[in-house]
Short mmCIF file of C-alpha atoms in Angstrom, two decimals:
data_model
loop_
_atom_site.label_atom_id
_atom_site.label_comp_id
_atom_site.label_asym_id
_atom_site.label_seq_id
_atom_site.Cartn_x
_atom_site.Cartn_y
_atom_site.Cartn_z
CA MET A 1 94.17 69.67 4.85
CA ASN A 2 95.49 67.92 8.21
CA GLY A 3 93.59 64.69 9.36
CA TYR A 4 92.56 63.79 5.49
CA ASN A 5 93.99 61.58 3.12
CA PHE A 6 94.29 63.04 -0.38
CA ALA A 7 90.62 62.98 -1.75
CA TYR A 8 89.11 62.22 2.04
CA LEU A 9 89.03 58.20 1.02
CA ASP A 10 92.11 56.15 2.25
CA GLU A 11 94.75 53.96 -0.24
CA GLN A 12 92.99 50.63 0.61
CA THR A 13 89.17 52.28 -0.68
CA LYS A 14 90.72 54.03 -3.31
CA ARG A 15 92.56 50.61 -4.54
CA MET A 16 89.00 48.48 -4.12
CA ILE A 17 87.39 50.69 -6.35
CA ARG A 18 89.36 50.88 -9.07
CA ARG A 19 89.87 47.13 -8.90
CA ALA A 20 86.30 47.30 -9.67
CA LEU A 21 86.20 49.89 -11.47
CA LEU A 22 88.65 48.49 -14.43
CA LYS A 23 86.80 45.15 -13.57
CA ALA A 24 83.56 47.23 -15.16
CA VAL A 25 85.47 48.46 -18.19
CA ALA A 26 86.62 44.91 -19.12
CA ILE A 27 82.74 44.11 -18.56
CA PRO A 28 81.36 46.75 -20.20
CA GLY A 29 77.24 47.76 -18.82
CA TYR A 30 77.78 45.11 -15.93
CA GLN A 31 77.00 46.44 -12.17
CA VAL A 32 80.11 45.14 -10.14
CA PRO A 33 79.44 45.45 -6.54
CA PHE A 34 81.68 47.18 -4.38
CA GLY A 35 82.54 48.28 -0.60
CA GLY A 36 80.66 51.46 -0.63
CA ARG A 37 82.00 53.82 2.21
CA GLU A 38 79.89 56.81 4.15
CA MET A 39 80.54 59.58 2.80
CA PRO A 40 79.50 63.05 4.80
CA MET A 41 77.28 63.70 2.74
CA PRO A 42 73.83 61.86 2.42
CA TYR A 43 72.46 59.78 0.07
CA GLY A 44 71.05 60.84 -2.91
CA TRP A 45 73.47 63.70 -2.99
CA GLY A 46 75.49 61.98 -5.08
CA THR A 47 78.03 59.66 -2.78
CA GLY A 48 78.46 56.56 -5.32
CA GLY A 49 80.13 59.30 -8.22
CA VAL A 50 81.85 60.70 -5.32
CA GLN A 51 83.56 58.12 -4.41
CA LEU A 52 84.69 57.15 -7.97
CA THR A 53 85.96 60.67 -8.26
CA ALA A 54 87.98 60.30 -5.23
CA SER A 55 89.40 57.02 -6.11
CA ILE A 56 90.52 58.56 -9.62
CA LEU A 57 91.08 62.30 -9.00
CA GLY A 58 94.76 62.30 -8.84
CA ALA A 59 96.97 65.58 -7.79
CA ASP A 60 97.44 67.29 -11.74
CA ASP A 61 93.52 67.21 -12.32
CA ILE A 62 91.74 69.66 -13.44
CA LEU A 63 88.06 68.51 -12.01
CA LYS A 64 84.37 70.03 -12.75
CA VAL A 65 81.42 69.24 -11.37
CA ILE A 66 77.40 69.90 -12.59
CA ASP A 67 73.87 69.18 -11.83
CA GLN A 68 71.55 69.16 -13.86
CA GLY A 69 74.01 70.60 -16.77
CA ALA A 70 75.10 73.92 -14.37
CA ASP A 71 78.04 74.62 -12.89
CA ASP A 72 76.30 76.72 -10.47
CA THR A 73 73.59 74.79 -8.41
CA THR A 74 73.67 73.03 -4.58
CA ASN A 75 74.44 69.94 -5.30
CA ALA A 76 77.60 70.96 -7.96
CA VAL A 77 78.93 73.97 -5.65
CA SER A 78 78.80 71.59 -3.19
CA ILE A 79 81.01 68.74 -3.94
CA ARG A 80 83.31 71.28 -5.84
CA HIS A 81 83.87 73.13 -3.12
CA PHE A 82 84.25 69.50 -0.90
CA PHE A 83 87.17 68.77 -3.93
CA GLN A 84 88.95 71.76 -3.20
CA ARG A 85 89.27 71.21 0.63
CA VAL A 86 89.74 67.41 0.84
CA ALA A 87 92.11 66.94 -2.16
CA GLY A 88 93.72 70.56 -2.95
CA VAL A 89 92.64 69.94 -7.17
CA GLU A 90 92.49 73.02 -9.71
CA THR A 91 88.90 73.02 -10.55
CA THR A 92 87.11 74.60 -13.72
CA THR A 93 83.57 74.75 -15.28
CA ALA A 94 85.06 75.10 -19.13
CA THR A 95 83.83 71.56 -20.48
CA THR A 96 87.56 71.70 -22.73
CA ALA A 97 89.02 72.07 -19.12
CA ALA A 98 88.84 69.54 -17.53
CA ASP A 99 89.89 66.14 -16.98
CA VAL A 100 87.37 64.52 -14.81
CA ILE A 101 83.63 65.60 -14.82
CA GLN A 102 81.44 64.96 -12.02
CA THR A 103 78.13 65.14 -13.61
CA ARG A 104 73.89 64.57 -12.39
CA HIS A 105 71.36 63.65 -14.70
CA ARG A 106 73.23 65.66 -17.74
CA ILE A 107 76.46 65.02 -20.39
CA PRO A 108 77.78 68.37 -21.36
CA GLU A 109 76.86 69.90 -25.24
CA THR A 110 80.75 70.24 -25.69
CA PRO A 111 81.75 66.56 -27.39
CA LEU A 112 83.57 65.38 -25.48
CA ARG A 113 87.57 64.14 -26.08
CA SER A 114 89.73 61.07 -25.52
CA GLY A 115 91.60 61.47 -22.16
CA GLN A 116 88.45 62.60 -20.47
CA ILE A 117 86.28 60.78 -17.87
CA LEU A 118 82.70 61.79 -16.98
CA VAL A 119 81.59 60.54 -13.73
CA PHE A 120 77.69 59.84 -13.51
CA GLN A 121 75.82 59.79 -10.00
CA VAL A 122 73.16 56.87 -10.16
CA PRO A 123 70.80 56.89 -7.60
CA ILE A 124 68.92 52.85 -8.66
CA PRO A 125 71.03 51.18 -10.74
CA GLU A 126 68.97 48.69 -12.16
CA PRO A 127 67.38 49.22 -15.25
CA LEU A 128 65.11 45.69 -15.24
CA ARG A 129 64.10 47.46 -10.98
CA PHE A 130 60.85 48.89 -12.07
CA ILE A 131 59.39 44.83 -12.88
CA GLU A 132 61.12 43.00 -10.91
CA PRO A 133 61.87 43.27 -7.13
CA SER A 134 64.25 40.55 -6.42
CA GLU A 135 68.01 41.17 -6.40
CA GLN A 136 68.67 37.44 -7.29
CA GLU A 137 66.14 37.50 -10.21
CA THR A 138 67.77 40.63 -12.04
CA ARG A 139 71.21 39.14 -11.63
CA LEU A 140 70.27 35.85 -13.17
CA MET A 141 68.41 37.63 -15.95
CA HIS A 142 71.24 39.91 -16.68
CA ALA A 143 73.54 36.52 -16.78
CA LEU A 144 71.02 34.92 -19.32
CA GLU A 145 70.41 37.79 -21.18
CA GLU A 146 66.65 37.72 -20.39
CA TYR A 147 65.40 41.59 -21.65
CA GLY A 148 62.44 40.67 -22.70
CA VAL A 149 60.60 42.66 -20.04
CA MET A 150 62.63 45.83 -21.19
CA HIS A 151 60.31 45.80 -23.88
CA VAL A 152 57.10 45.05 -21.87
CA LYS A 153 57.83 49.03 -20.60
CA LEU A 154 58.11 50.95 -23.19
CA TYR A 155 54.95 48.41 -24.82
CA GLU A 156 53.20 49.91 -22.02
CA ASP A 157 54.10 53.45 -23.13
CA ILE A 158 53.04 53.11 -26.19
CA ALA A 159 49.83 51.30 -24.92
CA ARG A 160 49.29 54.50 -22.74
CA TYR A 161 50.18 57.27 -24.32
CA GLY A 162 50.26 56.78 -28.07
CA HIS A 163 54.84 56.92 -28.13
CA ILE A 164 57.25 56.32 -25.98
CA ALA A 165 56.82 58.48 -23.31
CA THR A 166 60.26 57.28 -21.48
CA THR A 167 62.52 60.32 -21.45
CA TYR A 168 65.24 59.67 -19.06
CA ALA A 169 66.64 57.46 -17.18
CA TYR A 170 65.63 55.76 -21.10
CA PRO A 171 67.18 52.40 -21.17
CA VAL A 172 70.38 51.12 -23.31
CA LYS A 173 71.98 47.65 -24.70
CA VAL A 174 75.98 48.72 -24.31
CA ASP A 175 77.82 47.09 -26.67
CA GLY A 176 75.26 44.61 -28.03
CA ARG A 177 75.47 42.35 -24.70
CA TYR A 178 74.23 43.89 -21.15
CA VAL A 179 71.47 46.17 -21.07
CA MET A 180 72.24 49.15 -18.48
CA ASP A 181 70.35 52.58 -16.57
CA PRO A 182 72.43 55.68 -18.55
CA SER A 183 71.33 57.32 -14.66
CA PRO A 184 68.90 60.01 -15.43
CA ILE A 185 69.84 61.60 -18.12
CA PRO A 186 67.12 62.80 -20.80
CA LYS A 187 67.16 60.87 -23.05
CA PHE A 188 68.14 63.69 -25.53
CA ASP A 189 71.54 62.69 -24.23
CA ASN A 190 71.41 59.00 -25.11
CA PRO A 191 73.12 59.37 -28.37
CA LYS A 192 76.45 61.00 -26.64
CA LEU A 193 76.68 57.28 -25.24
CA ASP A 194 77.43 55.78 -28.42
CA GLY A 195 80.70 55.46 -29.56
CA ASN A 196 81.68 58.62 -26.79
CA PRO A 197 85.65 59.28 -27.30
CA ALA A 198 86.18 59.70 -23.32
CA LEU A 199 85.68 57.38 -20.60
CA MET A 200 82.18 56.63 -18.62
CA LEU A 201 81.39 55.74 -15.26
CA PHE A 202 78.56 55.33 -13.08
CA GLY A 203 78.18 55.09 -9.76
CA ALA A 204 75.45 54.57 -7.23
CA GLY A 205 76.07 55.01 -3.54
CA ARG A 206 72.97 54.05 -2.30
CA GLU A 207 73.40 50.26 -4.34
CA LYS A 208 77.24 50.15 -3.54
CA ARG A 209 76.90 48.90 -8.04
CA LEU A 210 79.47 50.66 -10.71
CA TYR A 211 79.44 50.47 -13.96
CA ALA A 212 80.85 51.53 -17.25
CA ILE A 213 80.90 52.89 -20.89
CA PRO A 214 84.45 52.29 -22.17
CA PRO A 215 85.49 54.81 -25.38
CA TYR A 216 83.89 54.74 -28.68
CA THR A 217 81.90 51.59 -27.46
CA ARG A 218 78.56 50.87 -29.07
CA VAL A 219 75.73 52.22 -26.87
CA GLU A 220 71.94 51.67 -28.51
CA SER A 221 69.08 52.92 -27.00
CA LEU A 222 66.00 49.87 -26.70
CA ASP A 223 63.16 50.81 -29.11
CA PHE A 224 60.06 48.66 -31.63
CA GLU A 225 60.72 48.80 -35.32
CA ASP A 226 57.63 50.84 -35.79
CA HIS A 227 58.10 52.86 -32.81
CA PRO A 228 62.21 54.32 -33.56
CA PHE A 229 63.97 55.84 -30.57
CA GLU A 230 63.60 59.29 -30.63
CA ILE A 231 65.23 62.67 -28.54
CA GLN A 232 63.27 65.76 -27.29
CA ARG A 233 63.15 68.45 -29.39
CA TRP A 234 62.16 72.50 -28.75
CA GLU A 235 59.96 74.87 -31.00
CA HIS A 236 62.16 77.47 -29.17
CA SER A 237 66.02 78.45 -28.96
CA CYS A 238 68.02 79.23 -26.27
CA ALA A 239 66.43 82.68 -25.40
CA LEU A 240 70.57 83.68 -24.07
CA CYS A 241 72.64 82.88 -26.30
CA GLY A 242 70.46 81.33 -28.98
CA SER A 243 71.31 77.71 -29.56
CA ASP A 244 69.17 75.63 -31.97
CA HIS A 245 70.27 71.94 -30.62
CA SER A 246 70.97 71.94 -27.26
CA TYR A 247 69.14 70.76 -24.45
CA LEU A 248 66.34 73.33 -23.06
CA ASP A 249 65.39 74.21 -19.47
CA GLU A 250 61.91 76.27 -19.29
CA VAL A 251 62.60 78.63 -16.46
CA ILE A 252 59.34 80.65 -15.55
CA THR A 253 59.79 84.40 -15.05
CA ASP A 254 57.47 85.60 -13.25
CA ASP A 255 53.28 84.13 -12.08
CA LYS A 256 51.85 86.50 -15.23
CA GLY A 257 52.39 83.37 -17.70
CA GLY A 258 55.86 84.59 -18.60
CA ARG A 259 58.58 81.80 -19.30
CA MET A 260 61.96 81.57 -21.20
CA PHE A 261 63.61 78.73 -22.45
CA VAL A 262 67.65 78.02 -21.88
CA CYS A 263 69.86 76.10 -22.16
CA SER A 264 70.55 73.43 -19.20
CA ASP A 265 74.22 73.31 -20.03
CA THR A 266 75.58 76.69 -17.99
CA ASP A 267 79.08 76.10 -19.81
CA TYR A 268 77.74 75.79 -23.47
CA CYS A 269 75.28 78.86 -23.09
CA GLN A 270 77.88 81.26 -21.66
CA THR A 271 80.76 80.03 -24.21
CA ARG A 272 78.23 80.35 -27.04
CA ARG A 273 77.57 84.11 -26.41
CA GLY A 274 81.46 85.26 -24.99
CA GLU A 275 81.89 83.89 -28.96
CA VAL A 276 78.59 85.85 -29.94
CA ALA A 277 79.41 88.82 -28.20
CA MET B 1 52.27 2.13 -47.55
CA LYS B 2 53.17 4.05 -44.36
CA LYS B 3 51.13 3.07 -41.42
CA PRO B 4 49.97 5.11 -39.11
CA ALA B 5 52.19 5.28 -35.40
CA LEU B 6 49.29 3.97 -33.21
CA GLU B 7 51.18 4.25 -30.40
CA ARG B 8 52.08 8.51 -29.68
CA PRO B 9 55.72 9.82 -29.12
CA VAL B 10 56.10 10.20 -25.28
CA LEU B 11 56.94 14.14 -24.51
CA LEU B 12 57.41 14.30 -21.10
CA ASP B 13 59.73 10.51 -19.47
CA VAL B 14 59.23 10.80 -15.60
CA GLN B 15 61.79 8.52 -14.08
CA ASP B 16 61.73 7.66 -10.35
CA ILE B 17 61.19 11.03 -9.08
CA THR B 18 61.73 12.04 -5.53
CA ARG B 19 61.18 15.37 -3.25
CA LEU B 20 60.63 15.06 -0.27
CA TYR B 21 60.42 18.08 2.57
CA GLY B 22 59.41 15.06 5.47
CA PRO B 23 58.57 11.71 5.46
CA ALA B 24 55.55 12.10 3.34
CA LYS B 25 55.67 15.49 3.24
CA GLY B 26 56.67 15.65 -1.27
CA CYS B 27 56.55 13.76 -3.70
CA GLU B 28 58.11 10.03 -4.02
CA ALA B 29 58.91 7.42 -6.73
CA ILE B 30 57.09 8.88 -9.17
CA ASP B 31 56.98 7.08 -12.62
CA PHE B 32 55.12 8.18 -16.16
CA GLN B 33 55.70 9.38 -19.79
CA LEU B 34 53.45 11.84 -20.97
CA HIS B 35 52.54 11.12 -24.57
CA ALA B 36 51.98 14.19 -26.93
CA GLY B 37 48.85 15.50 -27.52
CA GLU B 38 47.90 14.08 -24.42
CA VAL B 39 46.33 15.20 -20.93
CA LEU B 40 47.29 14.15 -17.80
CA GLY B 41 44.66 14.09 -15.23
CA ILE B 42 46.86 14.55 -11.00
CA VAL B 43 44.33 14.14 -8.50
CA GLY B 44 44.74 13.97 -4.54
CA GLU B 45 43.33 15.55 -2.00
CA SER B 46 45.44 18.78 -0.12
CA GLY B 47 49.02 17.53 0.63
CA SER B 48 48.63 14.25 -1.45
CA GLY B 49 52.00 16.03 -3.33
CA LYS B 50 50.45 16.72 -6.64
CA SER B 51 51.49 20.19 -6.25
CA THR B 52 55.43 19.07 -5.21
CA LEU B 53 55.16 16.89 -8.30
CA LEU B 54 54.08 19.92 -10.84
CA ARG B 55 57.14 22.12 -9.12
CA VAL B 56 59.70 19.38 -9.83
CA LEU B 57 58.18 18.69 -13.41
CA ALA B 58 57.16 22.57 -14.63
CA GLY B 59 61.77 22.73 -13.87
CA LEU B 60 61.03 25.36 -10.86
CA GLU B 61 62.40 23.04 -8.13
CA ALA B 62 64.91 20.82 -8.86
CA PRO B 63 64.05 16.81 -7.23
CA ASP B 64 66.14 15.10 -4.51
CA ALA B 65 66.14 12.25 -6.79
CA GLY B 66 64.66 11.03 -10.29
CA ARG B 67 65.54 12.45 -13.88
CA VAL B 68 62.71 14.71 -15.90
CA VAL B 69 63.52 14.01 -19.88
CA TYR B 70 61.86 15.64 -22.19
CA ARG B 71 61.79 14.67 -25.85
CA ARG B 72 62.23 17.95 -27.83
CA HIS B 73 61.64 16.69 -31.73
CA ALA B 74 58.89 13.73 -30.24
CA GLY B 75 56.78 12.69 -33.24
CA GLU B 76 58.45 15.92 -36.01
CA ASP B 77 61.28 14.78 -38.16
CA VAL B 78 64.22 14.92 -35.91
CA LEU B 79 67.20 16.70 -37.11
CA ASP B 80 69.36 17.28 -34.48
CA ARG B 81 69.57 14.26 -32.07
CA ASP B 82 71.50 15.99 -29.87
CA GLU B 83 68.65 18.20 -28.77
CA ALA B 84 66.14 15.59 -28.93
CA GLU B 85 66.51 14.65 -25.59
CA LEU B 86 66.75 17.48 -23.01
CA ASP B 87 67.28 15.71 -18.91
CA LEU B 88 65.39 18.92 -17.22
CA TYR B 89 67.79 19.18 -14.94
CA ALA B 90 70.83 18.09 -16.53
CA ILE B 91 70.47 20.85 -18.87
CA GLY B 92 72.08 24.36 -18.09
CA GLU B 93 69.96 26.87 -16.24
CA ALA B 94 69.62 29.23 -18.77
CA GLN B 95 68.27 26.14 -21.56
CA ARG B 96 65.87 25.07 -19.08
CA ARG B 97 64.34 28.94 -18.75
CA ALA B 98 64.30 29.31 -21.81
CA LEU B 99 62.59 26.05 -22.41
CA LEU B 100 60.00 27.11 -19.89
CA ARG B 101 59.45 30.36 -21.16
CA LEU B 102 58.99 29.34 -24.69
CA GLU B 103 58.63 26.18 -25.20
CA TRP B 104 56.29 25.18 -22.10
CA GLY B 105 53.77 26.94 -20.23
CA LEU B 106 52.63 27.04 -16.52
CA VAL B 107 49.00 28.49 -15.95
CA HIS B 108 49.08 29.48 -11.81
CA GLN B 109 46.13 28.46 -9.89
CA ASN B 110 45.89 32.05 -9.21
CA PRO B 111 45.84 34.16 -11.99
CA ARG B 112 47.74 36.86 -9.62
CA ASP B 113 50.56 35.16 -10.04
CA GLY B 114 50.93 34.42 -13.32
CA LEU B 115 49.91 37.44 -14.03
CA ARG B 116 51.70 41.29 -14.49
CA MET B 117 49.21 43.46 -12.79
CA GLY B 118 51.15 46.06 -12.99
CA VAL B 119 50.93 46.52 -17.41
CA SER B 120 48.17 46.32 -19.28
CA ALA B 121 46.54 42.99 -20.46
CA GLY B 122 48.30 43.76 -24.04
CA ALA B 123 51.93 43.94 -22.55
CA ASN B 124 51.05 40.75 -21.20
CA ILE B 125 50.29 39.02 -23.42
CA GLY B 126 52.99 40.35 -25.40
CA GLU B 127 55.91 39.14 -22.94
CA ARG B 128 56.71 36.08 -24.03
CA LEU B 129 56.53 37.27 -27.77
CA MET B 130 58.97 40.36 -26.44
CA ALA B 131 62.01 37.64 -24.46
CA GLN B 132 61.52 35.95 -28.05
CA GLY B 133 63.06 39.67 -29.96
CA GLN B 134 59.60 40.07 -31.31
CA ARG B 135 60.09 44.15 -32.44
CA HIS B 136 57.80 45.45 -33.71
CA TYR B 137 54.60 47.24 -31.57
CA GLY B 138 51.55 46.79 -34.33
CA GLN B 139 52.11 43.04 -34.75
CA LEU B 140 52.52 42.65 -30.80
CA ARG B 141 48.91 44.37 -30.76
CA GLU B 142 47.42 42.61 -33.15
CA THR B 143 47.94 38.70 -31.19
CA GLY B 144 46.97 40.28 -28.66
CA GLN B 145 43.74 41.10 -29.56
CA ALA B 146 44.02 37.84 -31.50
CA TRP B 147 44.65 36.02 -28.40
CA MET B 148 42.17 38.09 -26.46
CA ARG B 149 39.49 37.05 -28.40
CA GLN B 150 40.19 33.52 -28.72
CA VAL B 151 40.15 33.65 -25.24
CA GLU B 152 36.59 34.99 -25.20
CA LEU B 153 37.81 37.98 -23.86
CA ASP B 154 36.51 41.49 -25.13
CA ALA B 155 39.79 42.75 -27.78
CA GLY B 156 38.79 46.39 -26.56
CA ARG B 157 40.02 46.50 -23.45
CA ILE B 158 43.38 45.44 -24.71
CA ASP B 159 45.05 48.29 -22.97
CA ASP B 160 42.84 48.08 -19.37
CA ALA B 161 45.11 46.29 -16.74
CA PRO B 162 44.38 43.05 -15.38
CA ARG B 163 43.74 43.99 -11.71
CA THR B 164 40.24 45.74 -13.33
CA PHE B 165 39.31 42.40 -14.87
CA SER B 166 36.84 39.65 -12.91
CA GLY B 167 38.87 36.56 -11.27
CA GLY B 168 37.22 34.42 -14.37
CA MET B 169 38.65 36.98 -16.92
CA GLN B 170 42.21 37.14 -15.26
CA GLN B 171 42.20 33.75 -15.72
CA ARG B 172 41.36 33.63 -19.75
CA LEU B 173 43.85 36.51 -20.08
CA GLN B 174 46.92 34.50 -18.18
CA ILE B 175 45.91 31.31 -20.60
CA ALA B 176 46.07 33.84 -24.01
CA ARG B 177 49.56 34.38 -22.31
CA THR B 178 50.62 31.69 -21.44
CA LEU B 179 49.28 30.16 -25.16
CA VAL B 180 50.38 33.55 -26.98
CA THR B 181 53.80 31.26 -27.89
CA ARG B 182 51.99 28.39 -29.15
CA PRO B 183 53.97 26.18 -26.01
CA ARG B 184 53.72 22.14 -27.20
CA LEU B 185 53.32 20.94 -22.84
CA VAL B 186 51.42 23.19 -20.25
CA PHE B 187 51.24 22.48 -16.92
CA MET B 188 47.91 23.79 -15.05
CA ASP B 189 47.64 23.77 -11.35
CA GLU B 190 44.28 24.22 -11.14
CA PRO B 191 43.14 26.28 -13.09
CA THR B 192 39.56 26.73 -12.43
CA GLY B 193 39.81 27.36 -8.81
CA GLY B 194 38.65 29.99 -6.18
CA LEU B 195 36.22 30.96 -9.94
CA ASP B 196 32.12 30.30 -9.28
CA VAL B 197 30.50 27.81 -11.31
CA SER B 198 29.03 28.65 -14.00
CA VAL B 199 32.69 30.91 -15.20
CA GLN B 200 34.43 27.43 -14.44
CA ALA B 201 32.09 25.48 -17.03
CA ARG B 202 32.63 27.99 -19.42
CA LEU B 203 36.51 28.18 -18.69
CA LEU B 204 36.62 24.57 -18.72
CA ASP B 205 35.35 24.68 -22.50
CA MET B 206 36.88 26.77 -23.62
CA LEU B 207 40.47 25.19 -22.79
CA ARG B 208 39.21 22.00 -23.94
CA THR B 209 39.05 23.09 -27.35
CA LEU B 210 41.95 25.38 -27.02
CA VAL B 211 43.70 22.02 -25.96
CA ARG B 212 42.26 19.96 -29.49
CA SER B 213 42.93 22.82 -31.67
CA LEU B 214 46.56 24.13 -30.28
CA GLY B 215 47.24 19.85 -29.66
CA LEU B 216 48.59 20.85 -26.41
CA SER B 217 49.88 18.22 -24.01
CA VAL B 218 48.62 19.11 -20.75
CA VAL B 219 49.78 17.85 -17.00
CA LEU B 220 46.58 19.00 -14.76
CA VAL B 221 46.51 19.48 -11.64
CA THR B 222 43.16 19.50 -9.73
CA HIS B 223 41.66 18.28 -6.43
CA ASP B 224 37.93 18.54 -8.82
CA LEU B 225 36.96 15.49 -10.32
CA ALA B 226 34.65 16.48 -12.66
CA VAL B 227 37.10 19.02 -13.63
CA ALA B 228 39.48 15.97 -14.15
CA ARG B 229 36.38 14.60 -16.35
CA LEU B 230 36.01 16.88 -18.52
CA LEU B 231 39.70 17.23 -19.39
CA ALA B 232 41.77 14.45 -18.43
CA HIS B 233 41.97 11.62 -21.40
CA ARG B 234 44.80 9.88 -18.32
CA LEU B 235 44.22 10.32 -14.41
CA MET B 236 46.81 9.43 -11.81
CA VAL B 237 45.72 9.48 -8.20
CA MET B 238 47.85 10.35 -5.78
CA ARG B 239 48.07 10.31 -1.31
CA ARG B 240 50.69 10.50 0.49
CA GLY B 241 53.20 10.96 -1.94
CA GLN B 242 52.25 8.46 -4.18
CA VAL B 243 50.34 7.18 -6.83
CA VAL B 244 47.80 5.14 -5.87
CA GLU B 245 46.05 4.32 -9.05
CA THR B 246 46.86 4.96 -12.91
CA GLY B 247 44.44 4.64 -15.85
CA LEU B 248 42.06 5.99 -17.85
CA THR B 249 39.92 8.80 -16.75
CA ASP B 250 36.55 6.86 -16.99
CA GLN B 251 38.41 3.84 -16.05
CA ILE B 252 39.37 4.93 -12.31
CA LEU B 253 36.27 7.43 -12.28
CA ASP B 254 33.98 4.82 -12.89
CA ASP B 255 35.82 1.47 -11.48
CA PRO B 256 38.24 3.20 -8.78
CA GLN B 257 40.24 -0.31 -7.50
CA HIS B 258 42.16 1.26 -4.85
CA GLU B 259 40.10 2.23 -1.75
CA TYR B 260 41.41 5.52 -1.76
CA THR B 261 39.89 5.99 -4.87
CA GLN B 262 36.76 4.69 -4.26
CA LEU B 263 36.82 6.70 -0.86
CA LEU B 264 37.82 10.25 -3.54
CA VAL B 265 34.80 9.45 -6.04
CA SER B 266 32.20 7.94 -3.44
CA SER B 267 32.83 11.86 -1.79
CA VAL B 268 31.87 13.90 -4.58
CA LEU B 269 28.70 15.52 -4.14
CA THR B 270 25.81 15.54 -6.94
CA PRO B 271 23.72 18.41 -6.81
#
């Protein structure tokens, strides 16, 4: 496409972001500031993730974009089109075929392999923000490993609801050091962060922060001894593919109380149906 | 035969502290020692520099000159001599913050400054314990309820937010939250300010009991001489950033020597 550099960003910006990414990979879970650029889309639509993807994308890479697990939702479709136009890269919906997967709110059900890169879109990168509004203070708390307040939040959950009611953006400790917000993925996906063979990058466009979990890194979800971490479970199986072990969305089908549970990962669901059929 | 130590060991050694925002604004050349188990009252009018001094002592604001030395193992067997003396502003920030969080305590005049208003009473009391690494919900809760009873709060309200508590109850909660890690040294800035007289009296009574039963050392800043008389063993009178008189509480209040102290003592209204 005329008038644009490959993948929209200029090469200097890409270098700057890659340097920040190298630092993020070197210090797992640490939030690295970067000079975020204006992108041709509003904040909150994935500007952080798009900048990271643009910086790491090569001409031969195959890109997959998902939003809430689905390849066919607005956010996923428009970002996929964006990179088709400005980078001319090949795109796919198959998790196994993709080199780079940009995601919002999910990790694919199909296990990732070594060599793949998962790019997360992050709204609020600071896990301590809800309890400490000052950025200066939260940075100091990270530097000094003052993470007692994270458990205040979990304590409050149990006191109020009888169990840890945080179901998404569930805080994790990366490599025994930094407490990190895994972006608003359901806590169902938290165990997939631990020891994953793929490289996972997180970009927050509004806050201009990026962080990373290198392959095969230890990631623990915070909990109490007498209230251990648990993932969501459903009594149903997927109405389409019959899966009893994937993350399910509840879909309302009419105004008479009709509903069905289906996999949120559309590629996984379709692949399973193809195999069964 | 082992003789009991007559002189109590020095816990806090304050050497020539100066923190000035302008001429006579702040505190200047303050020198004193706080002994283990002692309650030291700092009295003076508004703007006399007593709160500035407290902020410097409590590690919140670095002094322009002088040292604050904390003798950690005062009165105990000194196991580790290197650790025994800590110069508050020479040690690293990490160590200072850990000290403030775990071995020291600060009770603010306004409980809203010392409490997390958004989370329940139990979470407030448990926060310091969680910072120490306690990860057992049931135990945190038991400790929280025990402390609520100790500061005469209804333990059944452990899940209520502090904003639903009255001013006096919030202050009790703040005290429980501070004392839960059994600090050795507590700084109090007008702990009974803004409370009505009967609530003040009960709070003071409770504080006095706690100080005695836990063997706390306290630096207490107040402009209320009645509070000082009830709690403090020793008094320091400040005016325009300087200490004008020090001595035992009763001695200062019954036989003031400096003209400013005389004015202060004679200004107290008696019903």
